[in-house]
Amino acid sequence: MAEVAPRLKSLLEQVLGVPLPVRIRVWDGSQAGPPDAPVLVVRNRRALRRLLFKPGELGLARAWVAGDLDVEGDFYAALDLVSGLVWERGEDARTLRQALREPGVRAAAAGLLRLAGPPLPPAPPPEEVRRPGHLHTRRTDRRAVSHHYDVGNDFYELVLGPSMVYSCAYWEDGGSLEDAQRDKLELICRKLALRPGQRLLDVGCGWGSMAVHAAREHGVSVVGVTLSQEQAAYARKRVAEEGLTDKAEIRVQDYRDVTDGPFDAVASVGMAEHVGAERYLEYTRTLYALLKPGGRLLNHQIARRPQSDEDSYSVDAFIDAYVFPDGELQPVGTTVAQLERAGFEVRDVEAIREHYALTLRRWVANLEADWERAVRLAGAGRARVWRLYMAASALAFEHNRIGVNQVLAVRTPASGGSGMPLRARTWN
């Protein structure tokens, strides 16, 4: 019987219309493709069935999460090469139905179907979210947050390290991850100009790192809110261990339900991505109402590149199904416009895209260094989700497909006095 790999390579190239950029090794042990390229391991015929019946990113993700596909060699290089077949061509540019209609590829598609064999199609991995169909109600937001954050605090400690900060760090040459995360927290506190006796609202407070840092280092009283029970329990324990229970309160609460304002400052770090485009103006208006006149907001948020047709934007299929259900990205210009519509005066926008690529690579290294324990803690499928999403995100930041920005805004009073220094930044 002929080896499978050369045949599979030829069929895939006929359907894709381009040479396969990676080497493949398939279930019969045969290999084909560039000899020095990373190896995409196709462990079984089920991997092909997943790709044929969900072509593009979601089919690849399902095969990866289920363990039907693997990579040998440079993981980042493999993702970079495969991304050219997905991101650059468009996830739905090559559905099986389209391929069957095009002259010259019908026979190749039929060959892939025969090679994949019955039964068709496989069920999605259990880690895939079953979407309820209603976006950004309080109930669905809680469910989405729980899916992502209630994986287990031990698992997040393994990935994030002792800082337990799950957002872009702020790096300098030669610094450690812990140094970079501490510097990010301090940068936010300085931008907010926190002083003893002030009140800070930490929206999406995570595991309490900002609350502890701001209370301990700047003497403010902090209210931190999260929708994750596991995060809240961990954060409360940290607050107690630091002796800060009189300074920091951690609540399981939707930010829309906070009624004990006003606050002198609001920090929203890595939370606004969960809000959704339809709810974003509500988000900005809610935070504006929670601030005192002259109060400051620091909104730290991932941004996507703008599209020529914004109506055609769709949420990344893998991220939506496995990582951040119902999460949405928007261009930084849209974020600024929505803040201004709510009444804020936007005073500073700092782009720190490269910093997130460095952060993600460090998290991936932490995960890979203790892989067996990660699998014990979260399961093989969930560990594979996190490895893929963090590595692919690092590449997306490096290639400027997405960015991250800290937007400083003020609830400037009618008098016009913003309270901002004339020279807010020092440039190198």
Tab-separated table of C-alpha atoms in Angstrom:
chain	number	residue	atom	x	y	z
A	1	MET	CA	0.000	0.000	0.000
A	2	ALA	CA	1.300	3.482	-0.894
A	3	GLU	CA	2.457	5.716	1.942
A	4	VAL	CA	-0.242	8.094	3.115
A	5	ALA	CA	1.798	11.283	3.715
A	6	PRO	CA	2.821	12.028	0.081
A	7	ARG	CA	-0.745	11.393	-1.041
A	8	LEU	CA	-2.199	13.608	1.701
A	9	LYS	CA	0.278	16.388	0.923
A	10	SER	CA	-0.626	16.324	-2.768
A	11	LEU	CA	-4.366	16.386	-2.092
A	12	LEU	CA	-4.106	19.232	0.420
A	13	GLU	CA	-2.008	21.315	-1.952
A	14	GLN	CA	-4.538	20.803	-4.749
A	15	VAL	CA	-7.394	21.959	-2.519
A	16	LEU	CA	-5.474	24.848	-0.938
A	17	GLY	CA	-3.880	25.982	-4.167
A	18	VAL	CA	-0.508	26.594	-2.486
A	19	PRO	CA	2.441	24.421	-1.398
A	20	LEU	CA	2.146	22.981	2.097
A	21	PRO	CA	4.579	25.055	4.221
A	22	VAL	CA	5.117	22.411	6.948
A	23	ARG	CA	6.264	18.822	6.917
A	24	ILE	CA	3.583	16.270	7.772
A	25	ARG	CA	3.843	12.881	9.456
A	26	VAL	CA	0.725	10.736	9.431
A	27	TRP	CA	-0.688	7.734	11.221
A	28	ASP	CA	1.166	5.152	9.132
A	29	GLY	CA	4.548	6.736	10.000
A	30	SER	CA	5.151	8.199	6.528
A	31	GLN	CA	6.331	11.791	6.059
A	32	ALA	CA	6.260	14.392	3.305
A	33	GLY	CA	7.059	18.072	2.905
A	34	PRO	CA	10.034	20.403	3.396
A	35	PRO	CA	12.720	18.451	5.316
A	36	ASP	CA	13.791	21.351	7.565
A	37	ALA	CA	10.287	22.624	8.401
A	38	PRO	CA	8.392	21.976	11.647
A	39	VAL	CA	6.426	18.737	11.574
A	40	LEU	CA	2.636	18.665	11.762
A	41	VAL	CA	1.757	15.252	13.164
A	42	VAL	CA	-1.585	13.913	11.884
A	43	ARG	CA	-2.208	11.164	14.415
A	44	ASN	CA	-5.332	9.646	12.906
A	45	ARG	CA	-7.969	9.924	10.204
A	46	ARG	CA	-10.241	11.732	12.662
A	47	ALA	CA	-8.017	14.818	12.292
A	48	LEU	CA	-8.869	14.932	8.585
A	49	ARG	CA	-12.553	14.546	9.309
A	50	ARG	CA	-12.439	17.510	11.665
A	51	LEU	CA	-10.706	19.657	9.032
A	52	LEU	CA	-13.031	18.625	6.221
A	53	PHE	CA	-16.253	19.281	8.104
A	54	LYS	CA	-15.100	22.499	9.819
A	55	PRO	CA	-12.492	23.901	7.417
A	56	GLY	CA	-10.250	26.664	8.699
A	57	GLU	CA	-9.390	27.741	12.198
A	58	LEU	CA	-12.103	25.931	14.139
A	59	GLY	CA	-11.413	22.564	12.507
A	60	LEU	CA	-7.698	22.930	13.195
A	61	ALA	CA	-8.440	23.931	16.786
A	62	ARG	CA	-10.713	20.962	17.372
A	63	ALA	CA	-8.105	18.556	16.024
A	64	TRP	CA	-5.400	20.180	18.181
A	65	VAL	CA	-7.430	20.237	21.405
A	66	ALA	CA	-8.517	16.619	20.934
A	67	GLY	CA	-4.907	15.513	20.402
A	68	ASP	CA	-5.542	14.414	16.816
A	69	LEU	CA	-2.921	16.916	15.627
A	70	ASP	CA	0.423	17.717	17.214
A	71	VAL	CA	3.562	19.669	16.360
A	72	GLU	CA	7.201	18.639	16.541
A	73	GLY	CA	9.933	21.221	16.258
A	74	ASP	CA	9.533	24.978	16.710
A	75	PHE	CA	5.930	25.462	17.841
A	76	TYR	CA	5.898	29.172	17.034
A	77	ALA	CA	7.359	28.596	13.569
A	78	ALA	CA	4.730	25.951	12.854
A	79	LEU	CA	1.916	28.265	13.923
A	80	ASP	CA	3.355	31.090	11.854
A	81	LEU	CA	3.473	28.917	8.740
A	82	VAL	CA	-0.013	27.488	9.214
A	83	SER	CA	-1.464	30.920	9.989
A	84	GLY	CA	-0.787	31.940	6.404
A	85	LEU	CA	-3.339	29.345	5.319
A	86	VAL	CA	-5.932	30.576	7.826
A	87	TRP	CA	-5.623	34.255	8.773
A	88	GLU	CA	-4.277	35.588	5.490
A	89	ARG	CA	-6.691	33.616	3.295
A	90	GLY	CA	-9.697	34.005	5.577
A	91	GLU	CA	-11.120	31.287	7.780
A	92	ASP	CA	-14.064	30.535	5.494
A	93	ALA	CA	-12.266	31.095	2.190
A	94	ARG	CA	-11.915	27.380	1.545
A	95	THR	CA	-14.954	25.521	2.750
A	96	LEU	CA	-15.469	22.049	1.403
A	97	ARG	CA	-18.567	23.194	-0.461
A	98	GLN	CA	-16.615	25.911	-2.270
A	99	ALA	CA	-13.839	23.506	-3.137
A	100	LEU	CA	-16.292	21.027	-4.631
A	101	ARG	CA	-17.662	23.729	-6.942
A	102	GLU	CA	-14.255	24.758	-8.300
A	103	PRO	CA	-12.848	22.999	-11.372
A	104	GLY	CA	-9.690	21.032	-10.686
A	105	VAL	CA	-10.191	20.501	-6.960
A	106	ARG	CA	-13.316	18.327	-6.972
A	107	ALA	CA	-11.278	15.153	-7.377
A	108	ALA	CA	-8.788	16.231	-4.685
A	109	ALA	CA	-11.589	16.998	-2.222
A	110	ALA	CA	-13.174	13.633	-2.951
A	111	GLY	CA	-9.781	12.012	-2.379
A	112	LEU	CA	-9.494	13.667	1.014
A	113	LEU	CA	-12.962	12.423	1.919
A	114	ARG	CA	-11.998	8.869	1.000
A	115	LEU	CA	-8.751	9.173	2.958
A	116	ALA	CA	-10.597	10.501	6.030
A	117	GLY	CA	-13.022	7.597	6.023
A	118	PRO	CA	-16.229	7.152	8.087
A	119	PRO	CA	-17.834	8.104	10.416
A	120	LEU	CA	-18.346	11.828	9.758
A	121	PRO	CA	-18.112	14.239	11.479
A	122	PRO	CA	-16.538	13.731	14.954
A	123	ALA	CA	-18.099	15.422	17.970
A	124	PRO	CA	-16.302	18.575	19.171
A	125	PRO	CA	-13.939	18.176	22.154
A	126	PRO	CA	-15.662	18.656	25.530
A	127	GLU	CA	-13.635	21.835	26.142
A	128	GLU	CA	-15.630	23.628	23.427
A	129	VAL	CA	-18.243	26.061	24.721
A	130	ARG	CA	-21.863	25.471	23.793
A	131	ARG	CA	-23.059	29.012	23.128
A	132	PRO	CA	-26.388	30.019	24.715
A	133	GLY	CA	-27.201	32.419	21.891
A	134	HIS	CA	-27.661	35.563	24.030
A	135	LEU	CA	-24.657	37.830	24.366
A	136	HIS	CA	-23.675	39.918	27.364
A	137	THR	CA	-26.524	39.523	29.773
A	138	ARG	CA	-25.458	39.293	33.386
A	139	ARG	CA	-26.065	35.531	33.307
A	140	THR	CA	-24.129	34.830	30.105
A	141	ASP	CA	-21.274	37.094	31.187
A	142	ARG	CA	-20.951	35.121	34.433
A	143	ARG	CA	-20.949	31.881	32.456
A	144	ALA	CA	-18.298	33.146	30.036
A	145	VAL	CA	-16.053	34.410	32.827
A	146	SER	CA	-16.414	31.141	34.715
A	147	HIS	CA	-15.416	29.144	31.618
A	148	HIS	CA	-12.181	31.066	31.269
A	149	TYR	CA	-11.149	31.875	34.824
A	150	ASP	CA	-12.543	29.043	36.937
A	151	VAL	CA	-10.030	26.558	35.561
A	152	GLY	CA	-8.279	26.227	38.898
A	153	ASN	CA	-6.084	28.687	40.732
A	154	ASP	CA	-3.210	26.174	40.850
A	155	PHE	CA	-3.205	26.017	37.052
A	156	TYR	CA	-3.059	29.794	36.759
A	157	GLU	CA	-0.257	29.958	39.321
A	158	LEU	CA	1.723	27.546	37.158
A	159	VAL	CA	1.218	29.693	34.035
A	160	LEU	CA	1.303	33.223	35.446
A	161	GLY	CA	3.870	32.780	38.178
A	162	PRO	CA	3.711	34.264	41.687
A	163	SER	CA	2.389	37.664	40.539
A	164	MET	CA	-0.920	36.106	39.405
A	165	VAL	CA	-1.376	38.992	36.986
A	166	TYR	CA	-3.209	37.944	33.842
A	167	SER	CA	-2.602	40.915	31.582
A	168	CYS	CA	0.249	42.455	29.633
A	169	ALA	CA	3.368	43.109	31.710
A	170	TYR	CA	5.560	46.203	31.284
A	171	TRP	CA	9.086	45.141	30.400
A	172	GLU	CA	12.563	46.554	30.484
A	173	ASP	CA	15.687	44.832	29.219
A	174	GLY	CA	16.851	42.063	31.514
A	175	GLY	CA	13.798	42.140	33.769
A	176	SER	CA	11.926	39.115	35.032
A	177	LEU	CA	8.223	38.423	34.568
A	178	GLU	CA	7.631	39.316	38.207
A	179	ASP	CA	9.505	42.616	37.796
A	180	ALA	CA	7.551	43.430	34.646
A	181	GLN	CA	4.186	42.722	36.244
A	182	ARG	CA	5.042	44.762	39.326
A	183	ASP	CA	6.134	47.625	37.060
A	184	LYS	CA	2.841	47.404	35.148
A	185	LEU	CA	0.818	47.676	38.351
A	186	GLU	CA	2.936	50.593	39.497
A	187	LEU	CA	2.598	52.307	36.100
A	188	ILE	CA	-1.188	52.143	36.370
A	189	CYS	CA	-1.121	53.524	39.909
A	190	ARG	CA	1.094	56.415	38.789
A	191	LYS	CA	-1.137	57.208	35.834
A	192	LEU	CA	-4.117	57.284	38.183
A	193	ALA	CA	-2.109	59.505	40.588
A	194	LEU	CA	-3.257	57.460	43.569
A	195	ARG	CA	-2.820	59.017	47.008
A	196	PRO	CA	-3.523	57.766	50.552
A	197	GLY	CA	-7.161	58.015	51.509
A	198	GLN	CA	-8.546	57.800	47.971
A	199	ARG	CA	-10.976	55.139	46.771
A	200	LEU	CA	-10.115	52.919	43.794
A	201	LEU	CA	-12.535	50.664	41.926
A	202	ASP	CA	-10.737	47.718	40.305
A	203	VAL	CA	-13.072	46.392	37.607
A	204	GLY	CA	-12.333	42.771	36.784
A	205	CYS	CA	-9.922	42.497	39.695
A	206	GLY	CA	-8.698	38.987	38.888
A	207	TRP	CA	-6.719	37.369	41.668
A	208	GLY	CA	-6.306	40.638	43.562
A	209	SER	CA	-2.858	41.760	42.426
A	210	MET	CA	-3.851	45.354	41.628
A	211	ALA	CA	-5.950	45.658	44.776
A	212	VAL	CA	-3.093	44.470	46.977
A	213	HIS	CA	-0.474	46.631	45.240
A	214	ALA	CA	-2.571	49.802	45.285
A	215	ALA	CA	-3.609	49.379	48.925
A	216	ARG	CA	-0.150	48.396	50.156
A	217	GLU	CA	2.011	50.770	48.127
A	218	HIS	CA	-0.294	53.785	47.745
A	219	GLY	CA	-2.548	53.656	50.800
A	220	VAL	CA	-5.841	53.718	48.906
A	221	SER	CA	-9.054	51.901	49.759
A	222	VAL	CA	-9.890	49.427	46.999
A	223	VAL	CA	-13.079	47.741	45.899
A	224	GLY	CA	-12.294	44.901	43.518
A	225	VAL	CA	-15.082	43.201	41.559
A	226	THR	CA	-14.993	39.960	39.603
A	227	LEU	CA	-17.547	37.451	38.327
A	228	SER	CA	-15.279	34.508	39.144
A	229	GLN	CA	-15.822	32.729	42.448
A	230	GLU	CA	-12.365	31.139	42.297
A	231	GLN	CA	-10.653	34.457	41.637
A	232	ALA	CA	-12.503	36.120	44.488
A	233	ALA	CA	-11.594	33.398	46.983
A	234	TYR	CA	-7.926	33.612	46.006
A	235	ALA	CA	-7.905	37.435	46.099
A	236	ARG	CA	-9.531	37.565	49.531
A	237	LYS	CA	-6.929	35.168	50.876
A	238	ARG	CA	-4.134	37.370	49.528
A	239	VAL	CA	-5.683	40.489	51.013
A	240	ALA	CA	-5.929	38.793	54.410
A	241	GLU	CA	-2.357	37.491	54.266
A	242	GLU	CA	-1.125	41.023	53.499
A	243	GLY	CA	-3.055	42.423	56.455
A	244	LEU	CA	-5.079	44.677	54.164
A	245	THR	CA	-8.647	43.674	54.993
A	246	ASP	CA	-9.335	47.229	56.179
A	247	LYS	CA	-8.085	48.585	52.826
A	248	ALA	CA	-9.255	46.128	50.168
A	249	GLU	CA	-12.660	44.519	49.629
A	250	ILE	CA	-13.126	41.812	46.998
A	251	ARG	CA	-16.634	41.198	45.696
A	252	VAL	CA	-18.257	38.736	43.331
A	253	GLN	CA	-20.246	41.417	41.582
A	254	ASP	CA	-21.047	42.709	38.108
A	255	TYR	CA	-19.538	46.155	37.593
A	256	ARG	CA	-22.999	47.326	36.514
A	257	ASP	CA	-24.273	46.555	40.003
A	258	VAL	CA	-21.736	48.680	41.908
A	259	THR	CA	-23.746	51.364	43.713
A	260	ASP	CA	-21.378	52.720	46.355
A	261	GLY	CA	-19.539	55.302	44.280
A	262	PRO	CA	-18.204	57.771	43.667
A	263	PHE	CA	-14.577	56.680	43.400
A	264	ASP	CA	-11.478	58.795	42.934
A	265	ALA	CA	-10.126	56.386	40.303
A	266	VAL	CA	-11.122	53.330	38.302
A	267	ALA	CA	-8.753	50.699	36.907
A	268	SER	CA	-10.077	48.344	34.243
A	269	VAL	CA	-7.264	46.008	33.194
A	270	GLY	CA	-7.977	43.288	30.653
A	271	MET	CA	-11.694	43.353	31.398
A	272	ALA	CA	-13.209	45.497	28.624
A	273	GLU	CA	-12.587	42.758	26.033
A	274	HIS	CA	-15.465	40.856	27.682
A	275	VAL	CA	-17.950	43.722	27.419
A	276	GLY	CA	-19.009	43.399	23.778
A	277	ALA	CA	-19.578	46.083	21.158
A	278	GLU	CA	-23.296	46.438	21.871
A	279	ARG	CA	-22.642	47.005	25.567
A	280	TYR	CA	-19.525	49.138	25.321
A	281	LEU	CA	-21.196	52.534	25.605
A	282	GLU	CA	-23.073	51.248	28.658
A	283	TYR	CA	-19.686	50.204	30.078
A	284	THR	CA	-18.089	53.630	29.575
A	285	ARG	CA	-21.115	55.490	30.890
A	286	THR	CA	-21.273	53.267	33.972
A	287	LEU	CA	-17.617	53.906	34.811
A	288	TYR	CA	-18.059	57.648	34.165
A	289	ALA	CA	-20.963	57.737	36.615
A	290	LEU	CA	-18.928	55.903	39.260
A	291	LEU	CA	-16.149	58.523	39.224
A	292	LYS	CA	-15.946	61.790	41.102
A	293	PRO	CA	-15.500	64.929	38.987
A	294	GLY	CA	-11.791	65.041	38.241
A	295	GLY	CA	-11.473	61.292	38.747
A	296	ARG	CA	-9.373	59.193	36.403
A	297	LEU	CA	-9.969	55.953	34.502
A	298	LEU	CA	-7.171	53.695	33.282
A	299	ASN	CA	-8.570	51.354	30.622
A	300	HIS	CA	-6.048	48.654	29.641
A	301	GLN	CA	-7.465	46.768	26.647
A	302	ILE	CA	-6.494	44.562	23.693
A	303	ALA	CA	-7.374	46.095	20.322
A	304	ARG	CA	-7.731	44.687	16.829
A	305	ARG	CA	-6.803	46.354	13.582
A	306	PRO	CA	-9.666	48.278	11.920
A	307	GLN	CA	-11.300	46.715	8.885
A	308	SER	CA	-12.339	48.427	5.683
A	309	ASP	CA	-15.838	47.053	6.299
A	310	GLU	CA	-16.433	47.034	10.032
A	311	ASP	CA	-19.776	45.280	9.572
A	312	SER	CA	-17.884	42.209	8.346
A	313	TYR	CA	-16.010	41.771	11.634
A	314	SER	CA	-16.530	38.411	13.290
A	315	VAL	CA	-15.140	37.044	16.528
A	316	ASP	CA	-12.164	34.702	16.201
A	317	ALA	CA	-13.681	31.216	16.022
A	318	PHE	CA	-11.109	29.420	18.196
A	319	ILE	CA	-10.984	32.117	20.869
A	320	ASP	CA	-14.772	32.294	21.008
A	321	ALA	CA	-15.252	28.546	21.271
A	322	TYR	CA	-12.426	27.634	23.629
A	323	VAL	CA	-10.935	30.661	25.374
A	324	PHE	CA	-13.025	33.819	25.820
A	325	PRO	CA	-16.672	33.031	24.968
A	326	ASP	CA	-18.466	36.171	23.762
A	327	GLY	CA	-15.268	38.218	23.906
A	328	GLU	CA	-14.979	40.968	21.295
A	329	LEU	CA	-12.121	43.213	20.222
A	330	GLN	CA	-12.453	46.672	18.722
A	331	PRO	CA	-9.979	49.192	17.282
A	332	VAL	CA	-8.422	51.591	19.756
A	333	GLY	CA	-10.057	54.491	17.923
A	334	THR	CA	-13.469	53.020	18.658
A	335	THR	CA	-12.591	52.674	22.335
A	336	VAL	CA	-11.478	56.302	22.511
A	337	ALA	CA	-14.643	57.455	20.726
A	338	GLN	CA	-16.888	55.533	23.127
A	339	LEU	CA	-15.082	56.955	26.138
A	340	GLU	CA	-15.564	60.453	24.765
A	341	ARG	CA	-19.245	59.786	24.040
A	342	ALA	CA	-19.671	58.871	27.707
A	343	GLY	CA	-18.228	62.259	28.721
A	344	PHE	CA	-14.580	61.378	29.380
A	345	GLU	CA	-11.670	63.517	28.283
A	346	VAL	CA	-9.046	61.148	26.883
A	347	ARG	CA	-5.622	62.400	27.958
A	348	ASP	CA	-3.179	59.669	27.012
A	349	VAL	CA	-3.000	56.521	24.902
A	350	GLU	CA	0.059	54.290	25.321
A	351	ALA	CA	0.497	51.378	22.927
A	352	ILE	CA	2.401	48.476	24.517
A	353	ARG	CA	1.885	45.780	21.874
A	354	GLU	CA	5.412	44.346	21.997
A	355	HIS	CA	5.158	43.997	25.775
A	356	TYR	CA	2.267	41.558	25.438
A	357	ALA	CA	4.186	39.359	22.999
A	358	LEU	CA	6.998	39.093	25.561
A	359	THR	CA	4.500	38.345	28.336
A	360	LEU	CA	2.754	35.599	26.401
A	361	ARG	CA	5.996	33.898	25.437
A	362	ARG	CA	6.953	33.801	29.107
A	363	TRP	CA	3.590	32.290	30.052
A	364	VAL	CA	3.973	29.642	27.335
A	365	ALA	CA	7.446	28.834	28.653
A	366	ASN	CA	6.014	28.402	32.158
A	367	LEU	CA	3.329	26.066	30.833
A	368	GLU	CA	5.728	23.974	28.768
A	369	ALA	CA	8.256	23.723	31.596
A	370	ASP	CA	5.695	22.060	33.875
A	371	TRP	CA	3.503	20.413	31.250
A	372	GLU	CA	2.720	17.172	33.070
A	373	ARG	CA	1.517	19.024	36.150
A	374	ALA	CA	-0.553	21.381	33.977
A	375	VAL	CA	-2.273	18.370	32.430
A	376	ARG	CA	-2.966	16.915	35.883
A	377	LEU	CA	-4.457	20.203	37.055
A	378	ALA	CA	-6.577	21.204	34.065
A	379	GLY	CA	-6.761	18.163	31.793
A	380	ALA	CA	-4.901	17.540	28.553
A	381	GLY	CA	-7.467	19.301	26.376
A	382	ARG	CA	-7.553	22.481	28.457
A	383	ALA	CA	-3.753	22.602	28.697
A	384	ARG	CA	-3.550	22.283	24.898
A	385	VAL	CA	-6.085	25.113	24.528
A	386	TRP	CA	-3.956	27.415	26.653
A	387	ARG	CA	-0.715	26.535	24.880
A	388	LEU	CA	-2.222	27.180	21.455
A	389	TYR	CA	-4.045	30.365	22.370
A	390	MET	CA	-1.099	31.968	24.160
A	391	ALA	CA	1.466	31.060	21.491
A	392	ALA	CA	-0.815	32.138	18.628
A	393	SER	CA	-1.611	35.372	20.475
A	394	ALA	CA	2.099	36.098	20.938
A	395	LEU	CA	2.547	35.840	17.172
A	396	ALA	CA	-0.508	38.014	16.562
A	397	PHE	CA	0.968	40.771	18.732
A	398	GLU	CA	4.381	40.430	17.110
A	399	HIS	CA	2.901	40.731	13.614
A	400	ASN	CA	0.654	43.685	14.544
A	401	ARG	CA	-2.552	41.769	13.941
A	402	ILE	CA	-3.668	42.897	17.396
A	403	GLY	CA	-2.355	45.419	19.906
A	404	VAL	CA	-2.902	46.507	23.488
A	405	ASN	CA	-3.306	50.030	24.803
A	406	GLN	CA	-3.529	51.860	28.094
A	407	VAL	CA	-6.022	54.705	27.720
A	408	LEU	CA	-6.033	57.321	30.484
A	409	ALA	CA	-9.259	59.326	30.675
A	410	VAL	CA	-10.560	61.947	33.082
A	411	ARG	CA	-14.036	62.909	34.197
A	412	THR	CA	-13.108	66.511	33.653
A	413	PRO	CA	-15.425	68.863	35.589
A	414	ALA	CA	-17.315	71.783	34.048
A	415	SER	CA	-14.546	74.142	35.176
A	416	GLY	CA	-12.195	72.451	32.704
A	417	GLY	CA	-9.559	71.665	35.311
A	418	SER	CA	-8.371	68.151	34.472
A	419	GLY	CA	-5.813	67.897	37.271
A	420	MET	CA	-3.277	66.579	34.773
A	421	PRO	CA	0.331	67.834	34.767
A	422	LEU	CA	1.425	69.892	31.755
A	423	ARG	CA	3.955	67.197	30.875
A	424	ALA	CA	2.435	63.886	31.789
A	425	ARG	CA	5.143	61.746	30.186
A	426	THR	CA	8.898	61.730	29.958
A	427	TRP	CA	10.085	60.466	26.580
A	428	ASN	CA	13.438	58.791	26.097
